[in-house]
Short mmCIF file of C-alpha atoms in Angstrom, two decimals:
data_model
loop_
_atom_site.label_atom_id
_atom_site.label_comp_id
_atom_site.label_asym_id
_atom_site.label_seq_id
_atom_site.Cartn_x
_atom_site.Cartn_y
_atom_site.Cartn_z
CA UNK C 724 -16.38 -26.21 -21.48
CA UNK C 725 -16.41 -23.77 -18.61
CA UNK C 726 -14.89 -20.38 -18.35
CA UNK C 727 -12.57 -19.89 -15.42
CA UNK C 728 -11.60 -16.61 -13.93
CA UNK C 729 -8.72 -17.94 -11.88
CA UNK C 730 -6.01 -20.47 -12.43
CA UNK C 731 -7.46 -23.56 -10.78
CA UNK C 732 -4.06 -24.90 -9.81
CA UNK C 733 -2.86 -21.72 -8.16
CA UNK C 734 -3.28 -21.82 -4.43
CA UNK C 735 -2.08 -18.23 -3.98
CA UNK C 736 -4.68 -15.83 -2.68
CA UNK C 737 -5.85 -13.93 -5.82
CA UNK C 738 -5.51 -10.62 -3.98
CA UNK C 739 -1.75 -11.26 -3.85
CA UNK C 740 -1.55 -10.82 -7.62
CA UNK C 741 -2.82 -7.24 -7.61
CA UNK C 742 0.62 -5.67 -7.56
CA UNK C 743 2.32 -8.22 -9.81
CA UNK C 744 3.37 -7.21 -13.32
CA UNK C 745 1.99 -9.16 -16.28
CA UNK C 746 3.88 -10.84 -19.11
CA UNK C 747 5.82 -8.12 -21.03
CA UNK C 748 3.73 -7.58 -24.18
CA UNK C 749 4.50 -4.07 -25.46
CA UNK C 750 7.15 -4.17 -28.16
CA UNK C 751 9.26 -1.14 -29.00
CA UNK C 752 10.73 -2.33 -32.31
CA UNK C 753 8.59 -4.91 -34.16
CA UNK C 754 11.62 -7.20 -34.62
CA UNK C 755 12.54 -7.24 -30.92
CA UNK C 756 10.80 -8.76 -27.91
CA UNK C 757 9.23 -6.34 -25.42
CA UNK C 758 12.03 -4.29 -23.77
CA UNK C 759 10.89 -5.54 -20.35
CA UNK C 760 12.63 -8.87 -20.96
CA UNK C 761 16.18 -7.47 -20.96
CA UNK C 762 15.49 -5.82 -17.61
CA UNK C 763 14.02 -9.02 -16.15
CA UNK C 764 16.99 -11.15 -17.25
CA UNK C 765 19.25 -8.84 -15.26
CA UNK C 766 17.13 -8.12 -12.23
CA UNK C 767 14.64 -10.98 -11.79
CA UNK C 768 15.34 -13.87 -14.18
CA UNK C 769 12.67 -16.04 -12.56
CA UNK C 770 9.86 -13.84 -11.40
CA UNK C 771 6.23 -14.09 -10.48
CA UNK C 772 3.76 -12.55 -12.94
CA UNK C 773 0.01 -12.02 -12.89
CA UNK C 774 -2.06 -13.89 -15.48
CA UNK C 775 -4.72 -11.78 -17.27
CA UNK C 776 -7.49 -14.21 -16.32
CA UNK C 777 -6.53 -14.17 -12.64
CA UNK C 778 -4.01 -16.17 -10.69
CA UNK C 779 -0.30 -16.04 -11.31
CA UNK C 780 2.70 -18.04 -12.40
CA UNK C 781 6.45 -17.81 -12.88
CA UNK C 782 8.20 -16.21 -15.86
CA UNK C 783 11.62 -17.62 -16.82
CA UNK C 784 13.71 -15.35 -19.05
CA UNK C 785 17.31 -16.63 -19.08
CA UNK C 786 18.60 -19.10 -21.68
CA UNK C 787 20.03 -21.66 -19.23
CA UNK C 788 16.93 -21.62 -17.04
CA UNK C 789 14.61 -21.95 -20.06
CA UNK C 790 16.56 -24.99 -21.29
CA UNK C 791 16.67 -26.54 -17.82
CA UNK C 792 12.92 -26.05 -17.41
CA UNK C 793 11.96 -27.49 -20.81
CA UNK C 794 14.22 -30.53 -20.37
CA UNK C 795 13.04 -31.32 -16.82
CA UNK C 796 10.41 -34.10 -16.65
CA UNK C 797 9.16 -32.69 -13.34
CA UNK C 798 7.50 -29.95 -15.39
CA UNK C 799 4.39 -31.24 -17.11
CA UNK C 800 2.80 -30.26 -20.44
CA UNK C 801 -0.57 -31.61 -19.27
CA UNK C 802 -2.09 -28.19 -18.68
CA UNK C 803 -5.69 -27.71 -17.69
CA UNK C 804 -5.92 -24.23 -19.24
CA UNK C 805 -5.10 -22.90 -22.74
CA UNK C 806 -2.59 -20.00 -22.80
CA UNK C 807 -3.50 -18.73 -19.31
CA UNK C 808 -0.52 -16.33 -19.38
CA UNK C 809 -1.99 -14.24 -22.23
CA UNK C 810 -5.72 -14.93 -22.49
CA UNK C 811 -8.23 -12.96 -20.44
CA UNK C 812 -10.88 -15.69 -20.76
CA UNK C 813 -9.27 -19.09 -20.37
CA UNK C 814 -10.86 -22.36 -21.37
CA UNK C 815 -10.61 -25.17 -18.82
CA UNK C 816 -9.29 -27.98 -20.97
CA UNK C 817 -10.36 -31.61 -20.62
CA UNK C 818 -7.77 -34.39 -20.22
CA UNK C 819 -5.54 -34.47 -23.32
CA UNK C 820 -6.71 -36.82 -26.06
CA UNK C 821 -4.45 -39.57 -27.46
CA UNK C 822 -2.04 -38.02 -29.97
CA UNK C 823 -2.21 -34.50 -28.50
CA UNK C 824 1.59 -34.11 -28.62
CA UNK C 825 1.64 -30.58 -27.21
CA UNK C 826 -0.17 -31.65 -24.04
CA UNK C 827 1.26 -35.08 -23.23
CA UNK C 828 4.22 -36.06 -21.04
CA UNK C 829 6.70 -38.90 -21.48
CA UNK C 830 6.40 -41.78 -22.10
CA UNK C 831 2.93 -41.21 -23.58
CA UNK C 832 4.19 -38.30 -25.71
CA UNK C 833 6.86 -40.48 -27.37
CA UNK C 834 4.32 -43.19 -28.23
CA UNK C 835 2.51 -40.78 -30.53
CA UNK C 836 5.53 -38.77 -31.69
CA UNK C 837 7.49 -41.79 -32.90
CA UNK C 838 5.06 -42.92 -35.62
CA UNK C 839 5.23 -39.48 -37.28
CA UNK C 840 8.99 -38.85 -36.86
CA UNK C 841 9.83 -40.77 -40.06
CA UNK C 842 8.21 -38.07 -42.20
CA UNK C 843 10.46 -35.31 -40.78
CA UNK C 844 13.99 -36.74 -40.71
CA UNK C 845 16.90 -34.79 -42.19
CA UNK C 846 17.11 -37.27 -45.08
CA UNK C 847 13.38 -37.29 -45.81
CA UNK C 848 13.25 -33.49 -45.88
CA UNK C 849 16.30 -33.46 -48.15
CA UNK C 850 14.33 -35.62 -50.60
CA UNK C 851 11.43 -33.16 -50.46
CA UNK C 852 13.59 -30.16 -51.43
CA UNK C 853 13.13 -30.40 -55.23
CA UNK C 854 9.35 -30.52 -54.78
CA UNK C 855 9.44 -27.56 -52.36
CA UNK C 856 11.55 -25.64 -54.90
CA UNK C 857 8.96 -26.41 -57.59
CA UNK C 858 6.11 -25.17 -55.39
CA UNK C 859 8.02 -21.98 -54.59
CA UNK C 860 8.89 -21.37 -58.26
CA UNK C 861 5.25 -21.78 -59.30
CA UNK C 862 4.14 -19.24 -56.71
CA UNK C 863 6.86 -16.79 -57.81
CA UNK C 864 5.74 -17.25 -61.45
CA UNK C 865 2.20 -16.41 -60.39
CA UNK C 866 3.41 -13.31 -58.51
CA UNK C 867 5.36 -12.18 -61.56
CA UNK C 868 2.36 -12.63 -63.85
CA UNK C 869 0.08 -10.73 -61.46
CA UNK C 870 2.57 -7.86 -61.09
CA UNK C 871 3.07 -5.88 -57.90
CA UNK C 872 1.95 -4.80 -55.48
CA UNK C 873 0.91 -8.10 -53.89
CA UNK C 874 0.38 -9.30 -50.34
CA UNK C 875 3.33 -11.62 -49.76
CA UNK C 876 1.50 -13.47 -46.97
CA UNK C 877 -1.46 -14.41 -49.18
CA UNK C 878 0.50 -14.93 -52.41
CA UNK C 879 3.64 -16.69 -51.23
CA UNK C 880 4.10 -17.46 -47.52
CA UNK C 881 0.75 -19.15 -46.81
CA UNK C 882 0.41 -20.97 -50.16
CA UNK C 883 3.94 -22.45 -50.03
CA UNK C 884 3.68 -23.79 -46.48
CA UNK C 885 0.07 -24.93 -46.97
CA UNK C 886 0.83 -26.74 -50.24
CA UNK C 887 3.81 -28.51 -48.69
CA UNK C 888 1.97 -29.76 -45.59
CA UNK C 889 -1.15 -30.63 -47.65
CA UNK C 890 0.89 -32.83 -49.98
CA UNK C 891 2.85 -34.42 -47.16
CA UNK C 892 -0.17 -35.15 -45.01
CA UNK C 893 -2.66 -35.88 -47.80
CA UNK C 894 -5.05 -32.92 -47.31
CA UNK C 895 -6.65 -31.27 -50.35
CA UNK C 896 -5.29 -27.75 -50.94
CA UNK C 897 -8.83 -26.85 -52.09
CA UNK C 898 -9.77 -26.95 -48.40
CA UNK C 899 -7.28 -24.21 -47.52
CA UNK C 900 -9.91 -21.60 -46.67
CA UNK C 901 -11.34 -24.00 -44.09
CA UNK C 902 -8.08 -24.72 -42.29
CA UNK C 903 -6.64 -21.20 -42.66
CA UNK C 904 -9.78 -19.88 -40.99
CA UNK C 905 -9.58 -22.47 -38.23
CA UNK C 906 -5.91 -21.65 -37.57
CA UNK C 907 -6.82 -17.98 -37.21
CA UNK C 908 -9.53 -18.76 -34.68
CA UNK C 909 -7.33 -21.16 -32.69
CA UNK C 910 -4.40 -18.77 -32.46
CA UNK C 911 -6.17 -15.47 -31.77
CA UNK C 912 -5.49 -14.37 -28.21
CA UNK C 913 -8.93 -12.85 -27.83
CA UNK C 914 -10.79 -15.99 -28.97
CA UNK C 915 -13.30 -16.88 -26.27
CA UNK C 916 -13.22 -20.37 -24.74
CA UNK C 917 -16.40 -21.17 -26.71
CA UNK C 918 -14.85 -20.00 -30.00
CA UNK C 919 -11.72 -22.06 -29.34
CA UNK C 920 -13.78 -25.14 -28.51
CA UNK C 921 -15.91 -24.69 -31.64
CA UNK C 922 -12.80 -24.33 -33.85
CA UNK C 923 -11.19 -27.44 -32.31
CA UNK C 924 -14.39 -29.42 -32.91
CA UNK C 925 -14.63 -28.26 -36.55
CA UNK C 926 -10.99 -29.11 -37.19
CA UNK C 927 -11.45 -32.55 -35.61
CA UNK C 928 -14.49 -33.38 -37.77
CA UNK C 929 -12.66 -32.12 -40.90
CA UNK C 930 -9.70 -34.47 -40.24
CA UNK C 931 -11.90 -37.35 -39.02
CA UNK C 932 -13.76 -37.29 -42.36
CA UNK C 933 -10.40 -37.32 -44.15
CA UNK C 934 -9.19 -40.32 -42.11
CA UNK C 935 -12.40 -42.20 -43.00
CA UNK C 936 -12.00 -41.34 -46.70
CA UNK C 937 -8.35 -42.42 -46.76
CA UNK C 938 -9.15 -45.71 -45.07
CA UNK C 939 -11.48 -46.40 -48.03
CA UNK C 940 -9.09 -45.06 -50.64
CA UNK C 941 -5.48 -44.80 -49.43
CA UNK C 942 -2.99 -42.57 -51.21
CA UNK C 943 0.76 -41.98 -51.06
CA UNK C 944 0.78 -39.65 -48.05
CA UNK C 945 1.53 -39.60 -44.32
CA UNK C 946 -2.06 -39.93 -43.15
CA UNK C 947 -2.61 -43.02 -45.36
CA UNK C 948 0.68 -44.52 -44.12
CA UNK C 949 -0.31 -43.98 -40.48
CA UNK C 950 -3.76 -45.49 -41.08
CA UNK C 951 -2.22 -48.56 -42.75
CA UNK C 952 0.25 -48.92 -39.88
CA UNK C 953 -2.55 -48.68 -37.33
CA UNK C 954 -4.78 -51.16 -39.17
CA UNK C 955 -1.94 -53.69 -39.49
CA UNK C 956 -1.00 -53.65 -35.80
CA UNK C 957 -3.61 -54.47 -33.17
CA UNK C 958 -1.37 -52.93 -30.49
CA UNK C 959 -0.86 -49.66 -32.39
CA UNK C 960 -1.52 -46.57 -30.30
CA UNK C 961 -2.95 -44.92 -33.43
CA UNK C 962 -6.67 -45.15 -32.79
CA UNK C 963 -8.94 -43.09 -35.03
CA UNK C 964 -9.02 -40.43 -32.32
CA UNK C 965 -5.21 -40.32 -32.18
CA UNK C 966 -5.01 -40.14 -35.99
CA UNK C 967 -7.45 -37.24 -36.00
CA UNK C 968 -5.68 -35.35 -33.24
CA UNK C 969 -2.24 -35.88 -34.82
CA UNK C 970 -3.52 -34.88 -38.27
CA UNK C 971 -5.09 -31.69 -36.88
CA UNK C 972 -1.88 -30.71 -35.10
CA UNK C 973 0.40 -31.38 -38.08
CA UNK C 974 -1.86 -29.46 -40.46
CA UNK C 975 -2.10 -26.32 -38.32
CA UNK C 976 1.46 -26.29 -36.93
CA UNK C 977 2.83 -27.25 -40.35
CA UNK C 978 1.67 -24.17 -42.21
CA UNK C 979 1.02 -21.34 -39.80
CA UNK C 980 4.39 -21.06 -38.05
CA UNK C 981 6.57 -21.28 -41.16
CA UNK C 982 4.31 -18.93 -43.15
CA UNK C 983 4.82 -16.27 -40.50
CA UNK C 984 8.58 -16.85 -40.46
CA UNK C 985 8.68 -16.40 -44.27
CA UNK C 986 6.77 -13.11 -44.18
CA UNK C 987 8.51 -11.69 -41.11
CA UNK C 988 11.91 -12.95 -42.34
CA UNK C 989 11.38 -11.21 -45.69
CA UNK C 990 10.47 -7.94 -43.98
CA UNK C 991 13.43 -8.23 -41.60
CA UNK C 992 15.86 -8.62 -44.51
CA UNK C 993 14.25 -5.68 -46.37
CA UNK C 994 14.66 -3.54 -43.27
CA UNK C 995 18.29 -4.66 -42.76
CA UNK C 996 19.75 -3.92 -46.22
CA UNK C 997 23.33 -4.70 -45.15
CA UNK C 998 22.26 -8.22 -44.15
CA UNK C 999 20.28 -8.71 -47.36
CA UNK C 1000 23.31 -7.54 -49.36
CA UNK C 1001 25.50 -10.09 -47.57
CA UNK C 1002 23.04 -12.87 -48.42
CA UNK C 1003 22.83 -11.78 -52.07
CA UNK C 1004 26.61 -11.71 -52.31
CA UNK C 1005 26.93 -15.21 -50.88
CA UNK C 1006 23.81 -17.41 -51.31
CA UNK C 1007 25.67 -20.11 -49.35
CA UNK C 1008 24.72 -18.03 -46.29
CA UNK C 1009 21.09 -19.19 -46.67
CA UNK C 1010 21.42 -21.77 -43.86
CA UNK C 1011 22.95 -19.28 -41.46
CA UNK C 1012 20.45 -16.60 -42.46
CA UNK C 1013 17.54 -18.86 -41.59
CA UNK C 1014 19.05 -19.90 -38.22
CA UNK C 1015 19.70 -16.28 -37.33
CA UNK C 1016 16.19 -15.16 -38.36
CA UNK C 1017 14.68 -18.00 -36.32
CA UNK C 1018 16.70 -16.91 -33.28
CA UNK C 1019 16.25 -13.19 -33.73
CA UNK C 1020 12.51 -13.23 -34.41
CA UNK C 1021 11.35 -16.21 -32.26
CA UNK C 1022 7.70 -16.14 -33.32
CA UNK C 1023 6.45 -18.26 -30.37
CA UNK C 1024 6.20 -14.81 -28.87
CA UNK C 1025 4.68 -15.58 -25.47
CA UNK C 1026 6.77 -18.68 -24.78
CA UNK C 1027 5.77 -22.16 -23.62
CA UNK C 1028 3.89 -23.00 -20.43
CA UNK C 1029 4.58 -25.93 -18.12
CA UNK C 1030 3.25 -26.96 -14.70
CA UNK C 1031 5.44 -28.10 -11.80
CA UNK C 1032 4.40 -31.59 -10.67
CA UNK C 1033 6.27 -31.37 -7.34
CA UNK C 1034 7.90 -28.78 -5.12
CA UNK C 1035 11.27 -28.04 -6.67
CA UNK C 1036 14.00 -25.47 -7.22
CA UNK C 1037 14.76 -23.83 -10.57
CA UNK C 1038 17.55 -21.29 -10.92
CA UNK C 1039 17.59 -20.85 -7.15
CA UNK C 1040 13.84 -20.15 -6.86
CA UNK C 1041 11.43 -22.41 -5.02
CA UNK C 1042 8.51 -23.45 -7.17
CA UNK C 1043 5.58 -25.33 -5.70
CA UNK C 1044 3.69 -28.29 -7.13
CA UNK C 1045 0.80 -27.13 -9.30
CA UNK C 1046 2.33 -23.76 -10.21
CA UNK C 1047 2.52 -22.65 -13.84
CA UNK C 1048 5.87 -21.64 -15.32
CA UNK C 1049 6.32 -19.69 -18.58
CA UNK C 1050 9.53 -20.33 -20.57
CA UNK C 1051 10.12 -17.18 -22.63
CA UNK C 1052 11.75 -18.38 -25.87
CA UNK C 1053 12.16 -14.83 -27.31
CA UNK C 1054 13.95 -13.70 -24.15
CA UNK C 1055 16.20 -16.78 -23.99
CA UNK C 1056 17.24 -16.20 -27.61
CA UNK C 1057 18.37 -12.64 -26.78
CA UNK C 1058 20.18 -13.61 -23.57
CA UNK C 1059 23.97 -13.10 -23.57
CA UNK C 1060 23.96 -16.49 -21.80
CA UNK C 1061 23.24 -18.03 -25.20
CA UNK C 1062 26.95 -17.57 -25.80
CA UNK C 1063 26.95 -15.30 -28.84
CA UNK C 1064 28.27 -11.79 -29.16
CA UNK C 1065 25.72 -8.97 -29.08
CA UNK C 1066 22.60 -11.17 -29.20
CA UNK C 1067 20.30 -8.22 -29.99
CA UNK C 1068 22.11 -7.67 -33.31
CA UNK C 1069 20.93 -9.50 -36.43
CA UNK C 1070 24.02 -11.04 -38.01
CA UNK C 1071 23.43 -13.64 -40.71
CA UNK C 1072 27.16 -14.41 -40.98
CA UNK C 1073 27.58 -15.63 -37.40
CA UNK C 1074 28.04 -19.30 -36.50
CA UNK C 1075 24.48 -20.51 -35.84
CA UNK C 1076 23.57 -20.23 -32.18
CA UNK C 1077 22.12 -23.13 -30.16
CA UNK C 1078 18.85 -21.16 -30.04
CA UNK C 1079 15.54 -22.32 -28.61
CA UNK C 1080 13.26 -20.98 -31.37
CA UNK C 1081 11.97 -24.56 -31.84
CA UNK C 1082 11.72 -25.11 -28.09
CA UNK C 1083 13.90 -27.58 -26.17
CA UNK C 1084 13.46 -30.93 -24.47
CA UNK C 1085 11.56 -33.94 -25.82
CA UNK C 1086 8.83 -31.69 -27.24
CA UNK C 1087 11.26 -29.78 -29.49
CA UNK C 1088 9.56 -29.02 -32.83
CA UNK C 1089 9.07 -32.18 -34.85
CA UNK C 1090 8.87 -30.25 -38.12
CA UNK C 1091 12.00 -28.14 -37.69
CA UNK C 1092 13.94 -29.62 -40.61
CA UNK C 1093 10.97 -29.09 -42.92
CA UNK C 1094 10.60 -25.51 -41.68
CA UNK C 1095 14.30 -24.84 -42.36
CA UNK C 1096 14.08 -26.22 -45.90
CA UNK C 1097 10.96 -24.19 -46.72
CA UNK C 1098 12.52 -21.01 -45.32
CA UNK C 1099 15.87 -21.45 -47.06
CA UNK C 1100 14.30 -22.20 -50.44
CA UNK C 1101 11.60 -19.54 -50.27
CA UNK C 1102 13.80 -16.67 -49.07
CA UNK C 1103 16.69 -17.28 -51.49
CA UNK C 1104 14.35 -17.84 -54.47
CA UNK C 1105 12.28 -14.75 -53.67
CA UNK C 1106 15.23 -12.36 -53.50
CA UNK C 1107 16.89 -13.87 -56.53
CA UNK C 1108 13.69 -13.65 -58.64
CA UNK C 1109 12.85 -10.10 -57.52
CA UNK C 1110 16.13 -8.22 -56.91
CA UNK C 1111 14.16 -4.97 -56.60
CA UNK C 1112 11.72 -6.32 -53.98
CA UNK C 1113 10.54 -3.55 -51.68
CA UNK C 1114 7.67 -2.63 -49.37
CA UNK C 1115 4.54 -1.28 -51.03
CA UNK C 1116 3.28 0.37 -47.84
CA UNK C 1117 4.97 2.42 -45.09
CA UNK C 1118 6.73 0.14 -42.60
CA UNK C 1119 4.91 1.91 -39.74
CA UNK C 1120 1.53 0.86 -41.16
CA UNK C 1121 2.18 -2.90 -41.30
CA UNK C 1122 -0.22 -5.14 -39.33
CA UNK C 1123 1.99 -7.17 -36.97
CA UNK C 1124 0.47 -10.15 -35.18
CA UNK C 1125 0.66 -8.87 -31.60
CA UNK C 1126 -2.84 -10.32 -31.23
CA UNK C 1127 -1.94 -13.93 -32.10
CA UNK C 1128 -0.09 -16.68 -30.21
CA UNK C 1129 2.28 -16.89 -33.20
CA UNK C 1130 3.93 -13.60 -34.18
CA UNK C 1131 4.41 -12.42 -37.73
CA UNK C 1132 2.38 -10.28 -40.13
CA UNK C 1133 -1.27 -10.40 -41.12
CA UNK C 1134 -0.31 -8.87 -44.49
CA UNK C 1135 2.92 -7.80 -46.15
CA UNK C 1136 2.37 -5.58 -49.23
CA UNK C 1137 5.39 -5.71 -51.55
CA UNK C 1138 6.28 -4.71 -55.08
CA UNK C 1139 9.39 -4.92 -57.27
CA UNK J 643 36.46 -39.48 -27.13
CA UNK J 644 33.76 -42.11 -26.65
CA UNK J 645 30.14 -41.55 -27.60
CA UNK J 646 27.14 -43.42 -26.22
CA UNK J 647 23.52 -43.01 -27.22
CA UNK J 648 20.27 -43.48 -25.37
CA UNK J 649 17.92 -44.39 -28.20
CA UNK J 650 14.93 -44.45 -25.87
CA UNK J 651 15.34 -40.75 -25.20
CA UNK J 652 15.86 -39.74 -28.85
CA UNK J 653 13.02 -37.48 -30.09
CA UNK J 654 14.09 -37.48 -33.74
CA UNK J 655 14.65 -33.73 -34.04
CA UNK J 656 17.72 -34.31 -36.23
CA UNK J 657 19.80 -31.66 -34.48
CA UNK J 658 22.81 -34.01 -34.18
CA UNK J 659 22.70 -34.89 -37.89
CA UNK J 660 22.79 -31.17 -38.72
CA UNK J 661 25.58 -30.42 -36.28
CA UNK J 662 27.93 -33.40 -36.81
CA UNK J 663 26.86 -35.24 -39.98
CA UNK J 664 30.05 -37.34 -40.08
CA UNK J 665 29.26 -38.87 -36.72
CA UNK J 666 25.45 -39.02 -36.46
CA UNK J 667 22.68 -40.14 -38.80
CA UNK J 668 19.03 -41.09 -38.42
CA UNK J 669 17.30 -44.39 -39.11
CA UNK J 670 14.25 -44.22 -41.39
CA UNK J 671 12.07 -43.88 -38.31
CA UNK J 672 14.04 -40.85 -37.11
CA UNK J 673 16.00 -42.48 -34.27
CA UNK J 674 19.67 -41.47 -34.03
CA UNK J 675 22.39 -43.73 -35.45
CA UNK J 676 26.06 -43.52 -34.49
CA UNK J 677 28.22 -43.61 -37.63
CA UNK J 678 31.49 -43.43 -35.73
CA UNK J 679 31.68 -44.23 -31.98
CA UNK J 680 35.34 -43.10 -31.81
CA UNK J 681 35.57 -40.09 -34.10
CA UNK J 682 38.92 -38.36 -34.76
CA UNK J 683 39.94 -35.51 -32.48
CA UNK J 684 39.28 -32.84 -35.11
CA UNK J 685 35.55 -33.60 -34.83
CA UNK J 686 35.54 -33.09 -31.05
CA UNK J 687 34.05 -29.59 -31.21
CA UNK J 688 31.13 -30.56 -33.43
CA UNK J 689 30.48 -33.74 -31.43
CA UNK J 690 30.36 -31.84 -28.13
CA UNK J 691 28.16 -29.26 -29.81
CA UNK J 692 25.78 -31.98 -31.05
CA UNK J 693 25.55 -33.42 -27.53
CA UNK J 694 24.91 -29.98 -26.04
CA UNK J 695 22.24 -29.19 -28.62
CA UNK J 696 20.42 -32.53 -28.40
CA UNK J 697 17.01 -31.50 -27.02
CA UNK J 698 16.46 -34.89 -25.38
CA UNK J 699 19.94 -35.30 -23.85
CA UNK J 700 20.29 -38.62 -25.68
CA UNK J 701 23.99 -38.19 -26.55
CA UNK J 702 26.78 -38.70 -24.01
CA UNK J 703 30.41 -37.92 -24.80
CA UNK J 704 33.28 -39.13 -22.63
CA UNK J 705 36.69 -37.63 -23.20
CA UNK J 706 39.61 -39.90 -22.43
#
């Protein structure tokens, strides 16, 4: 693992980046993307930005361009640097391992995505709903017994999403401190390349041990199913390395993103009492509420990065082979080009927008139906159990996750 | 209205099942299934919406 100070694929003279702006990072309101995005969509929808570690890339802020970019196979996910658009010290990544869905291109990506798709279909998630409801109810019982104030992140959001993915995958919930800690280290912007590498190695050995244990003693879970499938088929792409990499990804992505949406979604509704009142009046709005919160909050706050594999044109701009391009999901979801009225307004009654909160293209979030179910069940059950739910700390003092790749709240003190 | 699918492109996100459940379903392995290749005209909006929202561009709709 070596530390790089410049984007190795960027042939631009580094001195050219001196006057370039960086990725807009400074939020005004904690529920809105940095104000710089609205200006860019109008004036420079595809614009060159400086990367904090050196070098530069393109920033794409309009909805149509973001969708076109993420659906275009000429843009590769096989990046050689981790989050170069936000990190000051960027790890040079090795070639992606088998099963590393986030870093593979088609058709290799589909080979590893397909074996896990069966666990996340609309029907399969529908069957999981009663169990998710039970998990949520047990956590709400525990909150009620403890009495407020409590930290909603620690007492509800993280336990619910962790319990669900642990059961689905076959990970012991007793190991939560291990994988919660690893997620924190992997997603912190200021993690050094060495810290990131160390966390990835620890996560890999944690899951590798689990794969070995399940091969000895299979259970009724996804990891055991994948192992059995791999062992039965000599041509299966699911080597032990692929199983480990897939398991690591599903465990981290499966709890961290949705936990932050639960906490931030709760706060957003508390701070928009008219919207919360509308949801209380008509619980059938739960689906729309979740879609609108996903769009409005877009917790993949710094977007997705791709690399052009050839010289090409996107939205009228010439992009050269090897250049990095950042698709800003938060900006795309606030673009009038999304086709909804007043996209900066939170409106849980609107027809759900074709938002890109889960990304777009063949990499679009595999777990999106599970995330929706967890969000719908948790938010409606929470507000119905605690009608007097309110913040237990001043809104201005809340610790927002501006320092993490996934936005949300480090803590959310509430009482009722 | 005639719908064709490219199963090889399907990434199993389930967006079409959410958007037009009378027309699309998923096999157990997540791949899209066409329930009705010639749906009635009143479903045209949701079918076009499902095609537009499909992240993998696996759904094609021809209007006669």
